[in-house]
Amino acid sequence: AEPGRVPAARARRVPDDELERMRLALGWVSDVPPENASQRIALMMLVAVETAMRSGELCSLTWDQVHAKYVRLDQTKNGDARDVPLSRRAAALLALLPRNGESVFGVSDALRDALWRKARKRAEIVGLTFHDLRHEATTRLARKLDVLDLSRMTGHRDLKSLRRYYN
């Protein structure tokens, strides 16, 4: 992309069958505590679809930021802090992770990316990026939240940028 030019919005949706194929490719059995990094990334994927959190936000998430009904992000991509509400499903997924360290998922963004690409190939899914989960989550959440609550949850400062994220 040219400097200063905003890339075209991605309109790719992530159907449930692709999420399921990625879950299987990452080797995670639903509702069982994960045993390795790939399985933790499967949980991360599902939490991303529930919360619209960015990969970097999830990879850097620490247990002191996780509360019963929300996650407190002190530093986000745009520099603002925000509280991300947790659905019952997101809270249940996080509860499966052991609290045996500071990091919630225990993976770096680089490791997440490498294991994601490997699983995507194994699942025979073309072009799915982890960031597509943010778009999918925003689209799903738009059915439940008014536009101002949605922008607060996703951290979008203006409605123009938010509009790029949902169908």
GROMACS .gro file of C-alpha atoms in nm:
model
  167
    1ALA     CA    1   0.000   0.000   0.000
    2GLU     CA    2   0.110   0.355  -0.067
    3PRO     CA    3   0.217   0.563   0.233
    4GLY     CA    4  -0.080   0.745   0.387
    5ARG     CA    5  -0.328   0.538   0.189
    6VAL     CA    6  -0.586   0.339   0.381
    7PRO     CA    7  -0.608  -0.020   0.254
    8ALA     CA    8  -0.940  -0.138   0.116
    9ALA     CA    9  -1.174  -0.283   0.375
   10ARG     CA   10  -1.190  -0.661   0.390
   11ALA     CA   11  -1.542  -0.790   0.371
   12ARG     CA   12  -1.458  -1.155   0.438
   13ARG     CA   13  -1.698  -1.327   0.675
   14VAL     CA   14  -1.591  -1.629   0.878
   15PRO     CA   15  -1.863  -1.893   0.872
   16ASP     CA   16  -1.903  -2.130   1.166
   17ASP     CA   17  -1.781  -2.424   0.958
   18GLU     CA   18  -1.446  -2.249   0.902
   19LEU     CA   19  -1.415  -2.177   1.273
   20GLU     CA   20  -1.484  -2.544   1.339
   21ARG     CA   21  -1.227  -2.656   1.081
   22MET     CA   22  -0.967  -2.424   1.232
   23ARG     CA   23  -1.049  -2.550   1.583
   24LEU     CA   24  -0.991  -2.906   1.464
   25ALA     CA   25  -0.674  -2.812   1.274
   26LEU     CA   26  -0.542  -2.647   1.591
   27GLY     CA   27  -0.616  -2.970   1.779
   28TRP     CA   28  -0.849  -2.840   2.046
   29VAL     CA   29  -1.139  -3.042   2.184
   30SER     CA   30  -1.421  -2.802   2.280
   31ASP     CA   31  -1.464  -2.713   2.645
   32VAL     CA   32  -1.150  -2.897   2.759
   33PRO     CA   33  -0.851  -2.706   2.901
   34PRO     CA   34  -0.585  -2.658   2.630
   35GLU     CA   35  -0.261  -2.853   2.657
   36ASN     CA   36  -0.038  -2.671   2.407
   37ALA     CA   37   0.009  -2.344   2.218
   38SER     CA   38  -0.199  -2.452   1.917
   39GLN     CA   39  -0.494  -2.536   2.139
   40ARG     CA   40  -0.458  -2.202   2.322
   41ILE     CA   41  -0.473  -2.028   1.983
   42ALA     CA   42  -0.798  -2.212   1.909
   43LEU     CA   43  -0.940  -2.064   2.230
   44MET     CA   44  -0.796  -1.726   2.136
   45MET     CA   45  -0.973  -1.751   1.798
   46LEU     CA   46  -1.307  -1.814   1.965
   47VAL     CA   47  -1.255  -1.536   2.221
   48ALA     CA   48  -1.171  -1.301   1.930
   49VAL     CA   49  -1.503  -1.385   1.762
   50GLU     CA   50  -1.685  -1.312   2.088
   51THR     CA   51  -1.506  -0.986   2.172
   52ALA     CA   52  -1.365  -0.832   1.849
   53MET     CA   53  -1.028  -0.800   2.024
   54ARG     CA   54  -0.718  -0.767   1.808
   55SER     CA   55  -0.454  -1.038   1.795
   56GLY     CA   56  -0.199  -0.817   1.970
   57GLU     CA   57  -0.447  -0.737   2.246
   58LEU     CA   58  -0.514  -1.106   2.303
   59CYS     CA   59  -0.148  -1.208   2.287
   60SER     CA   60  -0.050  -0.942   2.542
   61LEU     CA   61  -0.351  -1.000   2.770
   62THR     CA   62  -0.258  -1.063   3.133
   63TRP     CA   63  -0.471  -1.209   3.410
   64ASP     CA   64  -0.485  -0.885   3.605
   65GLN     CA   65  -0.678  -0.735   3.309
   66VAL     CA   66  -0.943  -1.011   3.316
   67HIS     CA   67  -1.248  -0.951   3.534
   68ALA     CA   68  -1.569  -1.152   3.570
   69LYS     CA   69  -1.767  -0.958   3.309
   70TYR     CA   70  -1.507  -0.760   3.114
   71VAL     CA   71  -1.145  -0.727   3.011
   72ARG     CA   72  -0.967  -0.397   3.080
   73LEU     CA   73  -0.727  -0.300   2.802
   74ASP     CA   74  -0.504  -0.019   2.930
   75GLN     CA   75  -0.311   0.033   2.607
   76THR     CA   76  -0.468  -0.031   2.266
   77LYS     CA   77  -0.359   0.028   1.908
   78ASN     CA   78  -0.510   0.377   1.904
   79GLY     CA   79  -0.363   0.464   2.244
   80ASP     CA   80  -0.693   0.463   2.433
   81ALA     CA   81  -0.788   0.234   2.718
   82ARG     CA   82  -1.114   0.042   2.688
   83ASP     CA   83  -1.325  -0.215   2.866
   84VAL     CA   84  -1.432  -0.509   2.653
   85PRO     CA   85  -1.746  -0.682   2.782
   86LEU     CA   86  -1.725  -1.060   2.803
   87SER     CA   87  -2.013  -1.272   2.678
   88ARG     CA   88  -2.092  -1.582   2.881
   89ARG     CA   89  -1.914  -1.786   2.612
   90ALA     CA   90  -1.601  -1.566   2.622
   91ALA     CA   91  -1.589  -1.588   3.003
   92ALA     CA   92  -1.632  -1.968   2.986
   93LEU     CA   93  -1.351  -1.998   2.731
   94LEU     CA   94  -1.115  -1.788   2.944
   95ALA     CA   95  -1.205  -1.998   3.249
   96LEU     CA   96  -1.058  -2.303   3.070
   97LEU     CA   97  -0.712  -2.146   3.071
   98PRO     CA   98  -0.482  -2.213   3.367
   99ARG     CA   99  -0.383  -1.911   3.575
  100ASN     CA  100  -0.026  -2.033   3.603
  101GLY     CA  101   0.148  -1.718   3.490
  102GLU     CA  102   0.093  -1.357   3.400
  103SER     CA  103  -0.002  -1.413   3.033
  104VAL     CA  104  -0.354  -1.539   2.961
  105PHE     CA  105  -0.276  -1.722   2.636
  106GLY     CA  106   0.102  -1.761   2.674
  107VAL     CA  107   0.182  -1.703   2.305
  108SER     CA  108   0.354  -1.425   2.116
  109ASP     CA  109   0.197  -1.265   1.809
  110ALA     CA  110   0.470  -1.426   1.596
  111LEU     CA  111   0.398  -1.776   1.731
  112ARG     CA  112   0.024  -1.716   1.693
  113ASP     CA  113   0.080  -1.617   1.330
  114ALA     CA  114   0.299  -1.919   1.249
  115LEU     CA  115   0.062  -2.171   1.409
  116TRP     CA  116  -0.240  -1.997   1.250
  117ARG     CA  117  -0.091  -2.028   0.900
  118LYS     CA  118  -0.004  -2.392   0.958
  119ALA     CA  119  -0.357  -2.472   1.082
  120ARG     CA  120  -0.519  -2.275   0.798
  121LYS     CA  121  -0.324  -2.486   0.547
  122ARG     CA  122  -0.419  -2.807   0.730
  123ALA     CA  123  -0.786  -2.697   0.733
  124GLU     CA  124  -0.764  -2.614   0.360
  125ILE     CA  125  -0.903  -2.265   0.410
  126VAL     CA  126  -0.786  -1.999   0.167
  127GLY     CA  127  -0.713  -1.643   0.271
  128LEU     CA  128  -0.843  -1.644   0.628
  129THR     CA  129  -0.646  -1.404   0.847
  130PHE     CA  130  -0.671  -1.376   1.223
  131HIS     CA  131  -0.776  -1.016   1.172
  132ASP     CA  132  -1.081  -1.141   0.977
  133LEU     CA  133  -1.211  -1.260   1.316
  134ARG     CA  134  -1.234  -0.896   1.428
  135HIS     CA  135  -1.448  -0.816   1.125
  136GLU     CA  136  -1.666  -1.121   1.189
  137ALA     CA  137  -1.708  -1.036   1.558
  138THR     CA  138  -1.798  -0.675   1.481
  139THR     CA  139  -2.059  -0.787   1.229
  140ARG     CA  140  -2.210  -1.034   1.478
  141LEU     CA  141  -2.204  -0.781   1.763
  142ALA     CA  142  -2.374  -0.518   1.545
  143ARG     CA  143  -2.690  -0.730   1.571
  144LYS     CA  144  -2.684  -0.699   1.952
  145LEU     CA  145  -2.540  -0.356   2.030
  146ASP     CA  146  -2.625  -0.004   1.922
  147VAL     CA  147  -2.359   0.164   1.712
  148LEU     CA  148  -2.214   0.375   1.997
  149ASP     CA  149  -2.178   0.076   2.230
  150LEU     CA  150  -2.027  -0.121   1.942
  151SER     CA  151  -1.769   0.152   1.873
  152ARG     CA  152  -1.677   0.166   2.244
  153MET     CA  153  -1.640  -0.212   2.262
  154THR     CA  154  -1.425  -0.238   1.948
  155GLY     CA  155  -1.226   0.078   2.022
  156HIS     CA  156  -1.318   0.263   1.704
  157ARG     CA  157  -1.303   0.639   1.757
  158ASP     CA  158  -1.527   0.727   1.466
  159LEU     CA  159  -1.815   0.565   1.285
  160LYS     CA  160  -1.637   0.582   0.948
  161SER     CA  161  -1.365   0.344   1.067
  162LEU     CA  162  -1.620   0.124   1.243
  163ARG     CA  163  -1.821   0.096   0.922
  164ARG     CA  164  -1.519  -0.068   0.753
  165TYR     CA  165  -1.549  -0.355   1.000
  166TYR     CA  166  -1.900  -0.482   0.962
  167ASN     CA  167  -2.144  -0.594   0.696
   0.00000   0.00000   0.00000
